[in-house]
Coordinates of C-alpha atoms in Angstrom, one line a residue:
Chain A
M1 CA 68.2 31.8 76.5
K2 CA 67.6 33.6 79.7
G3 CA 68.9 30.6 81.7
K4 CA 72.0 30.5 79.6
T5 CA 72.8 34.2 80.3
A6 CA 72.3 33.8 84.0
L7 CA 74.6 30.8 84.0
K8 CA 77.2 32.8 82.1
T9 CA 77.0 35.7 84.5
G10 CA 77.3 33.3 87.4
G11 CA 80.4 31.7 85.9
L12 CA 81.9 35.1 85.4
I13 CA 81.2 36.2 89.0
A14 CA 82.8 32.9 90.2
L15 CA 85.9 33.6 88.0
W16 CA 86.1 37.2 89.5
I17 CA 86.0 35.8 93.0
V18 CA 88.8 33.3 92.3
V19 CA 91.0 36.0 90.7
A20 CA 90.3 38.5 93.5
L21 CA 91.0 35.9 96.2
F22 CA 94.4 35.0 94.6
L23 CA 95.2 38.7 94.3
L24 CA 94.2 39.7 97.9
F25 CA 95.0 36.6 100.0
P26 CA 98.8 37.1 100.5
F27 CA 98.2 40.6 102.0
Y28 CA 95.3 39.3 104.1
Y29 CA 97.5 36.5 105.4
A30 CA 100.3 39.0 106.3
V31 CA 97.8 41.0 108.4
V32 CA 96.5 37.8 110.1
S33 CA 100.1 36.7 110.9
S34 CA 101.1 40.1 112.2
L35 CA 98.3 39.9 114.8
R36 CA 99.5 36.5 116.1
D37 CA 102.1 36.3 118.9
G38 CA 104.4 33.7 120.3
S39 CA 103.8 30.2 119.2
A40 CA 100.4 31.1 117.7
I41 CA 102.1 32.4 114.6
F42 CA 103.2 28.9 113.7
E43 CA 99.6 27.7 113.4
A44 CA 98.8 28.2 109.8
S45 CA 95.1 29.1 110.4
L46 CA 93.3 31.6 108.3
W47 CA 92.2 34.0 111.1
P48 CA 93.8 35.3 114.2
A49 CA 92.3 33.5 117.3
N50 CA 93.6 36.0 119.9
P51 CA 94.6 39.1 118.0
T52 CA 97.4 41.1 119.6
F53 CA 99.5 44.1 118.7
A54 CA 102.6 42.7 120.4
N55 CA 104.5 42.3 117.1
Y56 CA 103.9 45.9 116.1
E57 CA 105.2 47.0 119.5
A58 CA 108.2 44.7 119.1
V59 CA 109.2 45.9 115.6
M60 CA 109.0 49.6 116.7
T61 CA 111.0 49.1 119.9
E62 CA 113.6 46.3 119.0
Q63 CA 115.0 48.3 116.1
P64 CA 115.0 51.9 114.7
F65 CA 112.0 51.1 112.5
A66 CA 110.4 54.6 113.0
R67 CA 113.8 56.0 111.9
N68 CA 113.7 53.8 108.8
I69 CA 110.2 55.0 107.9
L70 CA 111.4 58.6 108.3
N71 CA 114.4 57.9 106.1
S72 CA 112.2 56.5 103.4
L73 CA 109.9 59.5 103.6
I74 CA 112.8 62.0 103.4
V75 CA 114.3 60.2 100.4
A76 CA 111.1 59.7 98.5
F77 CA 109.9 63.3 99.1
S78 CA 113.2 64.8 98.0
V79 CA 113.3 62.6 94.9
V80 CA 109.8 63.5 93.9
V81 CA 110.4 67.3 94.4
L82 CA 113.7 67.2 92.5
S83 CA 112.6 65.1 89.6
L84 CA 109.3 66.9 89.1
G85 CA 111.1 70.3 89.2
L86 CA 113.7 69.2 86.6
A87 CA 111.2 67.3 84.5
T88 CA 108.6 70.1 84.3
F89 CA 111.0 72.5 82.6
A90 CA 112.5 69.8 80.4
S91 CA 109.0 68.6 79.4
Y92 CA 108.0 72.1 78.3
A93 CA 111.0 72.1 76.0
F94 CA 110.3 68.6 74.7
G95 CA 106.5 69.0 74.4
R96 CA 106.1 72.5 73.0
A97 CA 109.3 73.5 71.3
R98 CA 110.9 72.3 68.1
F99 CA 114.6 72.2 68.3
K100 CA 117.4 70.2 66.8
G101 CA 118.2 66.9 68.5
R102 CA 114.9 66.8 70.3
R103 CA 113.9 63.3 69.1
L104 CA 117.4 61.9 69.7
L105 CA 117.4 63.2 73.3
L106 CA 114.0 61.8 74.0
Y107 CA 115.0 58.4 72.9
T108 CA 118.2 58.6 74.8
I109 CA 116.2 59.3 78.0
L110 CA 113.9 56.4 77.2
G111 CA 117.0 54.3 76.9
V112 CA 118.2 55.4 80.3
S113 CA 114.9 54.2 81.8
M114 CA 115.6 50.7 80.6
F115 CA 119.0 50.6 82.2
P116 CA 119.7 47.8 84.6
Q117 CA 120.5 49.5 87.8
V118 CA 123.4 47.2 88.5
A119 CA 125.2 48.5 85.4
V120 CA 125.9 51.8 87.1
L121 CA 126.6 50.4 90.5
S122 CA 130.4 50.5 90.4
G123 CA 130.4 54.0 88.8
L124 CA 128.0 55.3 91.4
F125 CA 130.0 53.7 94.2
E126 CA 133.0 55.8 93.1
I127 CA 131.0 59.0 93.0
V128 CA 129.4 58.2 96.4
R129 CA 132.8 57.6 97.9
M130 CA 134.3 60.6 96.3
F131 CA 131.8 63.0 97.8
G132 CA 131.8 61.2 101.1
L133 CA 128.1 60.2 100.8
Y134 CA 128.5 56.5 101.7
N135 CA 125.9 55.6 104.4
N136 CA 124.2 58.9 103.8
L137 CA 120.6 59.4 102.6
L138 CA 121.9 62.0 100.0
S139 CA 123.5 59.1 98.1
L140 CA 120.1 57.6 97.6
I141 CA 118.4 60.9 96.7
F142 CA 121.0 61.4 94.1
S143 CA 121.1 57.9 92.6
Y144 CA 117.3 57.5 92.5
M145 CA 117.2 60.2 89.8
I146 CA 118.3 57.5 87.3
F147 CA 114.9 55.9 87.4
T148 CA 112.5 58.7 88.4
L149 CA 113.8 61.3 86.0
P150 CA 113.4 59.5 82.7
F151 CA 109.8 58.5 83.3
T152 CA 108.7 61.8 84.8
V153 CA 110.1 63.6 81.7
W154 CA 108.3 61.2 79.3
V155 CA 105.0 61.2 81.0
L156 CA 105.0 65.0 81.6
T157 CA 106.1 65.6 78.0
S158 CA 103.1 63.6 76.7
F159 CA 100.8 65.7 79.0
M160 CA 102.5 69.0 77.9
R161 CA 101.9 68.1 74.2
D162 CA 98.2 67.7 74.8
L163 CA 97.7 71.2 76.4
P164 CA 95.9 73.7 74.2
V165 CA 98.1 76.0 72.0
E166 CA 95.9 79.1 72.3
I167 CA 96.7 79.9 76.0
E168 CA 100.4 79.7 75.3
E169 CA 100.2 81.8 72.2
A170 CA 98.1 84.5 74.0
A171 CA 100.8 84.6 76.7
I172 CA 103.6 85.0 74.2
M173 CA 101.7 87.8 72.4
D174 CA 101.4 89.5 75.8
G175 CA 105.2 89.4 76.0
A176 CA 105.4 86.7 78.7
S177 CA 108.8 85.0 79.0
S178 CA 109.1 81.2 78.7
W179 CA 109.8 81.1 82.5
T180 CA 106.5 82.9 83.2
I181 CA 104.7 80.6 80.7
V182 CA 105.9 77.5 82.4
T183 CA 105.4 78.6 86.0
K184 CA 102.3 80.8 85.7
V185 CA 100.4 79.3 82.7
F186 CA 101.3 75.6 82.4
L187 CA 102.1 74.6 86.0
P188 CA 98.4 75.1 87.2
L189 CA 97.2 73.2 84.1
L190 CA 99.7 70.4 84.8
A191 CA 98.7 70.0 88.4
P192 CA 96.8 66.7 87.9
A193 CA 99.6 65.2 85.8
L194 CA 102.1 66.3 88.5
V195 CA 100.1 64.5 91.2
T196 CA 100.1 61.3 89.1
T197 CA 103.7 61.4 88.1
G198 CA 104.8 62.5 91.6
L199 CA 102.9 59.6 93.1
L200 CA 104.5 57.1 90.7
A201 CA 107.9 58.5 91.5
F202 CA 107.2 58.4 95.2
I203 CA 106.2 54.7 95.0
A204 CA 109.3 53.8 93.0
A205 CA 111.6 55.6 95.4
W206 CA 109.8 54.1 98.4
N207 CA 110.3 50.6 97.1
E208 CA 113.8 50.8 95.8
F209 CA 116.1 48.1 97.1
L210 CA 119.4 47.6 95.3
F211 CA 121.0 51.1 95.8
A212 CA 119.6 51.4 99.3
L213 CA 121.1 48.0 100.2
S214 CA 124.5 48.9 98.6
F215 CA 125.0 52.5 99.7
T216 CA 123.9 52.3 103.4
L217 CA 125.6 50.4 106.1
T218 CA 124.1 51.1 109.6
N219 CA 120.6 50.3 110.8
E220 CA 119.9 54.0 111.4
Q221 CA 120.5 55.0 107.8
R222 CA 118.5 52.2 106.2
T223 CA 115.3 52.7 104.3
V224 CA 112.2 50.6 104.9
P225 CA 112.8 47.8 102.2
V226 CA 116.3 47.2 103.4
A227 CA 115.3 47.2 107.0
I228 CA 112.5 44.7 106.4
A229 CA 114.8 42.5 104.2
L230 CA 117.4 42.4 106.9
I231 CA 115.3 41.8 110.0
T232 CA 117.0 38.9 111.7
G233 CA 116.3 36.8 114.7
A234 CA 118.5 34.8 117.1
S235 CA 119.8 32.7 114.2
Q236 CA 119.3 32.4 110.5
Y237 CA 116.7 29.8 111.0
E238 CA 114.7 31.7 113.6
L239 CA 113.4 34.6 111.6
P240 CA 110.9 36.7 113.7
W241 CA 108.1 36.3 111.2
G242 CA 105.6 38.2 113.5
N243 CA 107.8 41.3 113.4
I244 CA 108.5 41.0 109.7
M245 CA 104.8 40.7 108.9
A246 CA 104.0 43.7 111.3
A247 CA 106.6 45.8 109.6
S248 CA 105.3 44.8 106.2
V249 CA 101.7 45.7 107.1
I250 CA 102.9 49.1 108.5
V251 CA 104.6 50.2 105.3
T252 CA 102.1 48.7 102.9
V253 CA 98.7 50.0 104.3
P254 CA 99.5 53.7 103.6
L255 CA 100.6 52.7 100.1
I256 CA 97.5 50.7 99.4
V257 CA 95.3 53.5 100.7
L258 CA 97.1 56.0 98.5
V259 CA 96.9 53.8 95.4
L260 CA 93.2 53.1 95.9
F261 CA 92.5 56.7 96.5
F262 CA 94.2 57.8 93.4
Q263 CA 93.5 54.7 91.3
K264 CA 91.9 56.4 88.3
K265 CA 94.8 58.9 88.0
L266 CA 97.4 56.2 88.6
V267 CA 96.0 53.9 85.9
A268 CA 96.0 56.7 83.5
G269 CA 99.6 57.7 84.3
L270 CA 100.8 54.1 84.2
T271 CA 99.2 53.4 80.8
A272 CA 100.4 56.8 79.5
G273 CA 103.9 56.0 80.7
A274 CA 103.8 52.6 79.1
V275 CA 102.1 53.4 75.9
K276 CA 103.9 56.7 75.2
G277 CA 107.1 56.0 77.1
Chain B
M1 CA 103.0 84.1 59.9
S2 CA 105.5 86.4 61.6
A3 CA 103.7 85.8 64.9
R4 CA 104.0 82.1 64.6
S5 CA 107.7 82.2 63.7
A6 CA 108.3 84.5 66.7
I7 CA 106.6 82.0 68.9
D8 CA 108.7 79.2 67.5
K9 CA 111.9 81.2 68.0
A10 CA 111.1 82.1 71.6
R11 CA 110.4 78.4 72.3
A12 CA 113.5 77.1 70.7
R13 CA 115.7 79.7 72.6
S14 CA 114.4 78.7 76.0
A15 CA 114.2 75.0 75.1
W16 CA 117.9 74.3 75.6
I17 CA 118.0 76.3 78.9
F18 CA 115.1 74.3 80.2
V19 CA 116.6 70.9 79.2
T20 CA 120.1 71.4 80.3
P21 CA 119.7 71.0 84.2
M22 CA 117.9 67.7 83.6
L23 CA 120.6 66.6 81.2
I24 CA 123.4 67.4 83.6
V25 CA 121.7 65.3 86.4
L26 CA 121.2 62.4 84.0
A27 CA 124.8 62.6 82.8
L28 CA 126.0 62.5 86.4
V29 CA 123.8 59.7 87.5
A30 CA 123.6 57.6 84.4
A31 CA 126.1 58.3 81.6
W32 CA 129.2 58.9 83.7
P33 CA 128.7 56.0 86.1
L34 CA 128.0 53.7 83.1
A35 CA 131.2 54.8 81.4
R36 CA 133.1 54.2 84.7
T37 CA 131.5 50.7 85.0
I38 CA 132.7 49.8 81.5
W39 CA 136.1 51.2 82.3
F40 CA 136.3 49.2 85.6
S41 CA 135.3 46.1 83.7
M42 CA 138.7 46.2 82.1
T43 CA 140.6 46.7 85.3
N44 CA 141.4 44.6 88.4
A45 CA 140.1 47.3 90.8
T46 CA 138.7 46.3 94.3
L47 CA 136.2 47.9 96.5
V48 CA 138.8 48.5 99.2
D49 CA 140.7 50.9 97.0
L50 CA 139.1 52.2 93.9
T51 CA 142.0 54.4 92.9
T52 CA 144.8 51.9 92.4
Y53 CA 144.4 49.2 89.8
D54 CA 145.9 47.7 86.6
F55 CA 144.3 47.9 83.2
I56 CA 143.9 44.3 82.0
W57 CA 141.8 44.7 78.8
F58 CA 139.3 41.9 78.5
D59 CA 140.7 39.5 81.0
N60 CA 137.6 39.8 83.2
F61 CA 135.5 38.7 80.2
I62 CA 137.5 35.9 78.8
V63 CA 141.2 35.0 79.0
H64 CA 143.3 31.9 78.5
A65 CA 146.1 31.5 81.0
E66 CA 148.2 28.5 82.2
G67 CA 146.1 26.1 80.1
R68 CA 142.8 27.2 81.6
W69 CA 140.0 29.7 80.6
Y70 CA 139.0 32.5 83.0
G71 CA 136.5 35.4 82.8
I72 CA 132.8 35.7 83.1
F73 CA 132.1 34.1 79.7
T74 CA 133.6 30.9 80.9
D75 CA 132.5 31.1 84.6
P76 CA 130.0 28.3 85.2
Q77 CA 128.3 30.5 87.8
W78 CA 127.8 33.4 85.4
L79 CA 126.5 31.1 82.7
R80 CA 124.1 29.6 85.2
A81 CA 123.0 33.1 86.2
L82 CA 122.5 33.9 82.5
W83 CA 120.4 30.7 82.0
N84 CA 118.4 31.5 85.1
T85 CA 117.7 35.0 84.0
L86 CA 116.6 33.9 80.5
V87 CA 114.4 31.2 81.9
F88 CA 112.9 33.5 84.5
A89 CA 112.3 36.3 81.9
A90 CA 110.8 34.0 79.2
V91 CA 108.5 32.0 81.5
S92 CA 107.3 34.8 83.7
V93 CA 106.6 37.3 80.9
S94 CA 104.8 34.6 78.8
L95 CA 102.6 33.7 81.8
E96 CA 102.0 37.3 82.7
L97 CA 101.0 38.1 79.1
V98 CA 98.5 35.2 78.8
L99 CA 97.0 35.6 82.3
G100 CA 97.0 39.4 81.9
V101 CA 94.9 39.2 78.8
I102 CA 92.5 36.7 80.4
V103 CA 92.1 38.8 83.5
A104 CA 91.6 41.9 81.4
L105 CA 88.9 40.2 79.4
I106 CA 87.2 39.0 82.6
V107 CA 87.3 42.4 84.1
N108 CA 86.2 44.1 80.9
A109 CA 82.9 42.2 81.0
A110 CA 80.2 44.7 81.9
L111 CA 79.2 43.5 85.4
P112 CA 78.5 45.4 88.6
G113 CA 81.5 45.8 90.8
R114 CA 84.0 46.2 88.0
G115 CA 85.5 49.2 89.9
L116 CA 86.1 46.9 92.9
M117 CA 87.8 44.4 90.8
R118 CA 90.1 47.0 89.3
A119 CA 91.0 48.2 92.8
A120 CA 91.8 44.6 93.8
M121 CA 94.1 44.4 90.8
L122 CA 96.1 47.3 92.1
V123 CA 96.9 45.7 95.5
P124 CA 99.7 43.3 94.5
W125 CA 101.2 46.1 92.4
A126 CA 101.1 48.6 95.4
I127 CA 102.9 46.2 97.8
P128 CA 106.6 46.9 97.8
T129 CA 108.6 44.1 96.1
V130 CA 110.6 43.4 99.2
V131 CA 107.4 43.1 101.3
S132 CA 105.8 40.7 98.7
A133 CA 109.0 38.6 98.8
K134 CA 108.8 38.4 102.6
I135 CA 105.1 37.6 102.6
W136 CA 105.5 34.8 100.1
Q137 CA 108.6 33.5 101.8
W138 CA 106.5 33.2 104.9
M139 CA 103.6 31.6 103.1
L140 CA 105.9 29.2 101.4
N141 CA 107.8 28.3 104.6
D142 CA 108.3 24.5 104.5
Q143 CA 107.4 23.9 108.2
F144 CA 104.9 26.6 109.1
G145 CA 103.8 28.0 105.8
V146 CA 100.1 28.3 105.0
V147 CA 100.6 27.0 101.4
N148 CA 101.9 23.6 102.7
A149 CA 99.3 23.5 105.4
M150 CA 96.5 24.0 102.7
L151 CA 98.0 21.5 100.3
Q152 CA 98.4 18.9 103.0
G153 CA 95.0 19.6 104.4
A154 CA 93.5 19.1 101.0
G155 CA 95.5 15.9 100.5
F156 CA 97.4 17.1 97.5
V157 CA 100.8 16.4 99.1
D158 CA 101.9 13.9 101.7
G159 CA 104.6 15.9 103.4
P160 CA 105.8 19.5 103.5
V161 CA 107.2 20.8 100.2
A162 CA 110.5 22.6 100.4
W163 CA 109.5 25.4 98.0
L164 CA 112.5 27.6 98.4
G165 CA 115.0 25.0 99.5
G166 CA 117.5 24.9 96.8
S167 CA 115.9 22.8 94.1
S168 CA 114.3 23.7 90.7
L169 CA 111.1 24.4 92.8
A170 CA 112.8 27.6 94.0
M171 CA 112.7 29.0 90.5
V172 CA 109.1 27.9 90.1
S173 CA 108.2 29.7 93.3
I174 CA 109.9 32.9 92.3
I175 CA 108.2 32.9 88.9
M176 CA 104.9 32.3 90.7
V177 CA 105.4 35.3 93.0
D178 CA 106.5 37.5 90.0
V179 CA 103.4 36.4 88.1
W180 CA 101.2 37.2 91.1
K181 CA 102.8 40.7 91.5
T182 CA 102.9 41.7 87.8
T183 CA 100.0 40.1 86.0
P184 CA 97.7 42.9 87.3
F185 CA 100.0 45.5 85.8
V186 CA 99.8 43.8 82.4
A187 CA 96.1 43.3 82.8
L188 CA 95.7 47.1 83.4
L189 CA 97.6 47.9 80.3
V190 CA 95.5 45.4 78.2
L191 CA 92.3 46.7 79.9
A192 CA 93.1 50.3 78.9
A193 CA 93.6 49.1 75.3
L194 CA 90.4 47.1 75.4
Q195 CA 88.4 50.1 76.5
T196 CA 89.4 52.1 73.4
L197 CA 88.0 49.5 71.0
P198 CA 84.9 50.5 69.1
K199 CA 81.7 48.8 70.4
E200 CA 80.2 48.6 66.9
I201 CA 82.5 45.8 65.7
Y202 CA 81.4 43.6 68.5
E203 CA 77.7 44.4 68.0
A204 CA 78.1 43.5 64.3
A205 CA 80.0 40.3 65.1
R206 CA 77.3 39.3 67.6
V207 CA 74.5 40.0 65.1
D208 CA 76.3 37.9 62.5
G209 CA 76.5 35.1 65.0
I210 CA 80.3 34.8 65.0
H211 CA 81.7 32.7 67.8
P212 CA 83.3 34.9 70.6
V213 CA 86.5 32.9 70.4
K214 CA 86.9 33.7 66.8
V215 CA 86.1 37.3 67.4
F216 CA 88.8 37.5 70.0
F217 CA 91.5 36.1 67.6
K218 CA 90.4 37.8 64.5
V219 CA 89.3 41.2 65.9
T220 CA 90.4 41.9 69.5
L221 CA 93.9 40.5 69.3
P222 CA 95.1 42.4 66.2
L223 CA 93.6 45.6 67.7
I224 CA 95.4 45.4 71.0
K225 CA 98.6 44.1 69.5
P226 CA 100.5 47.5 69.9
A227 CA 99.6 47.6 73.6
L228 CA 100.7 44.0 74.0
I229 CA 104.1 44.6 72.4
V230 CA 104.7 47.5 74.7
A231 CA 103.7 45.5 77.8
V232 CA 106.0 42.6 76.7
I233 CA 109.0 44.8 76.1
F234 CA 108.5 46.6 79.5
R235 CA 108.1 43.3 81.3
L236 CA 111.0 41.7 79.5
L237 CA 113.5 44.4 80.4
D238 CA 112.2 44.4 84.0
A239 CA 112.6 40.7 84.2
M240 CA 116.1 40.7 82.7
R241 CA 117.4 43.0 85.5
M242 CA 115.4 41.2 88.3
F243 CA 117.2 41.6 91.6
D244 CA 115.1 42.2 94.7
L245 CA 112.6 39.4 94.6
V246 CA 115.4 36.8 94.1
Y247 CA 117.8 38.4 96.5
V248 CA 115.2 38.5 99.3
M249 CA 113.6 35.1 98.7
T250 CA 116.6 32.9 98.0
G251 CA 119.7 35.0 98.5
S252 CA 122.6 33.9 96.4
S253 CA 121.5 30.4 95.9
E254 CA 122.8 29.0 92.6
E255 CA 119.4 27.6 91.5
T256 CA 117.9 31.1 91.2
M257 CA 120.8 33.5 91.0
T258 CA 120.1 36.1 88.3
L259 CA 122.7 38.2 86.4
S260 CA 122.0 41.2 88.7
V261 CA 122.4 39.2 91.8
F262 CA 125.7 37.7 90.4
A263 CA 127.1 41.2 89.5
R264 CA 126.2 42.6 92.9
Q265 CA 127.7 39.7 94.7
A266 CA 131.0 40.0 92.9
L267 CA 131.1 43.7 93.3
V268 CA 129.9 44.2 96.9
S269 CA 130.2 40.8 98.7
F270 CA 133.5 39.7 97.1
Q271 CA 134.7 43.4 96.7
D272 CA 135.9 42.5 93.1
V273 CA 135.0 45.7 91.3
G274 CA 136.7 44.6 88.0
Y275 CA 134.9 41.2 87.8
G276 CA 131.6 42.6 89.0
S277 CA 131.8 45.5 86.5
A278 CA 132.4 43.0 83.7
A279 CA 129.3 41.1 84.8
S280 CA 127.3 44.3 84.9
T281 CA 128.6 45.4 81.5
G282 CA 127.6 42.0 80.1
L283 CA 124.0 42.5 81.4
F284 CA 124.0 46.0 80.1
L285 CA 124.9 44.9 76.6
I286 CA 122.2 42.3 76.6
I287 CA 119.6 44.8 77.7
A288 CA 120.9 47.5 75.3
L289 CA 120.3 45.1 72.5
I290 CA 116.7 44.5 73.5
T291 CA 116.2 48.3 74.0
V292 CA 117.5 49.0 70.5
I293 CA 115.1 46.5 69.0
Y294 CA 112.3 48.0 71.1
I295 CA 113.0 51.5 69.9
M296 CA 113.2 50.3 66.3
A297 CA 109.8 48.6 66.7
L298 CA 108.3 51.7 68.4
K299 CA 109.4 54.2 65.8
P300 CA 106.8 53.2 63.1
L301 CA 104.1 53.2 65.9
G302 CA 105.0 56.7 67.0
R303 CA 104.8 57.9 63.4
E304 CA 101.3 56.5 63.0
R305 CA 100.3 58.3 66.1
A306 CA 101.7 61.6 64.9
E307 CA 99.9 61.4 61.6

């Protein structure tokens, strides 16, 4: 009996290792490739023989990659602040108040989150052109609302609903306005939820590709995903893989650190967003 | 009683004021552009000049002229993109569901290091899609890729395999990358559902000596079904609008082109806003249909939760 259990545990651990290897290997290999320079990159070995940071230097000097990172940060931060601001007030209304059309509105918003982005592309093109925002980061900050707003509203609504009634009732009895209740009473209580939702919105905005590819033109205005996708070499068949892998590692490491640091909160937010929204 | 109704009144009054700014932004960024896309789908507008165009009804969708059929519904490339999208969605979502449940069950087993495993699961999810596409494109490179080097080293293949080189293998590769990237997400959802299950049932089943496989199909699966349905719908909608992975890994190659790639190509590369909008509208209608079915399925679930 005991031997059987040990065998089972051993088998499970082996399975774990196989799964973990499959999950982690591609990123490991990207790191290894980014540390190899010149012809060494074409040897498909599993560790860097003579590690060098030449690729990192190249990707930062041969193109405005620092600018691209800055662009992505500006866009992602603006999107997070705007959508959290709008969604906090909306979620108070959806989570705490009973008003006509509440259900219909919530389901409409849920519907928007399922939109294929390409379905609004020509309409957005028109707006972006009309306001002269083509090749301008504002066009991205504006258009990213279509995917960050619905899910921040849904997740924050579900958090709002779970907050205790007594605090709010006491505040209303004291004559506090709804504005005061949201900003002074609920906002501090919502802080953990805001961190989670904000982080998810940040990641979504940081990773977006279709709008960024379509609404920007010059290298200086590109965000990170577009910049990486469009890194080209001397010819189509000579992609500078070292540079691409270095750029990939640069933008992914902070994200992985962030995700691992907040992993409990993120998993809770993801499952709340999926189960309730 | 009067206090409660006063509270309700105060809430309802401010409710609309609080919701309106968010609704205005959503109308500007979603409702209006969607309406314009549908409008453009019935015109011959081009990207060069979006203000002058003719209204041509459904000619972008289907029209019979000079003895031939035109429009997206008869365009072999659009039909191929539709087929590709359906194949991609069906295969990748099925694989992600089955593998996601298996991974969740493995991780759910009480073993030391479970936290580490969950952290590892978040890594593919945390890597931006474009970056994963590039990393896999490099790993699958036919001449210098590590995948071919490993397969050849192990003697599984004689020569280098052209994974992304315009054959049906390209679709297999893209599905594989999507499965790699998204299975952890499905597994996390399933894991969350597994951890809410009462331990007593399993204790009772163990005492009664019921085979674990039977327990899984008779007890676990029915209990996690709501979570599975949600995961499937989410993944299905995501897969139906797939753009970045395909665009980065294989560009506009016909073997892998999805509906989103087709629509963007017509719209931006060929500057044909009318035709591109028709393709986008077609995709929107397909996804709208799935969404309606989803919401219908979700309603009874929501009611159960409320009670």
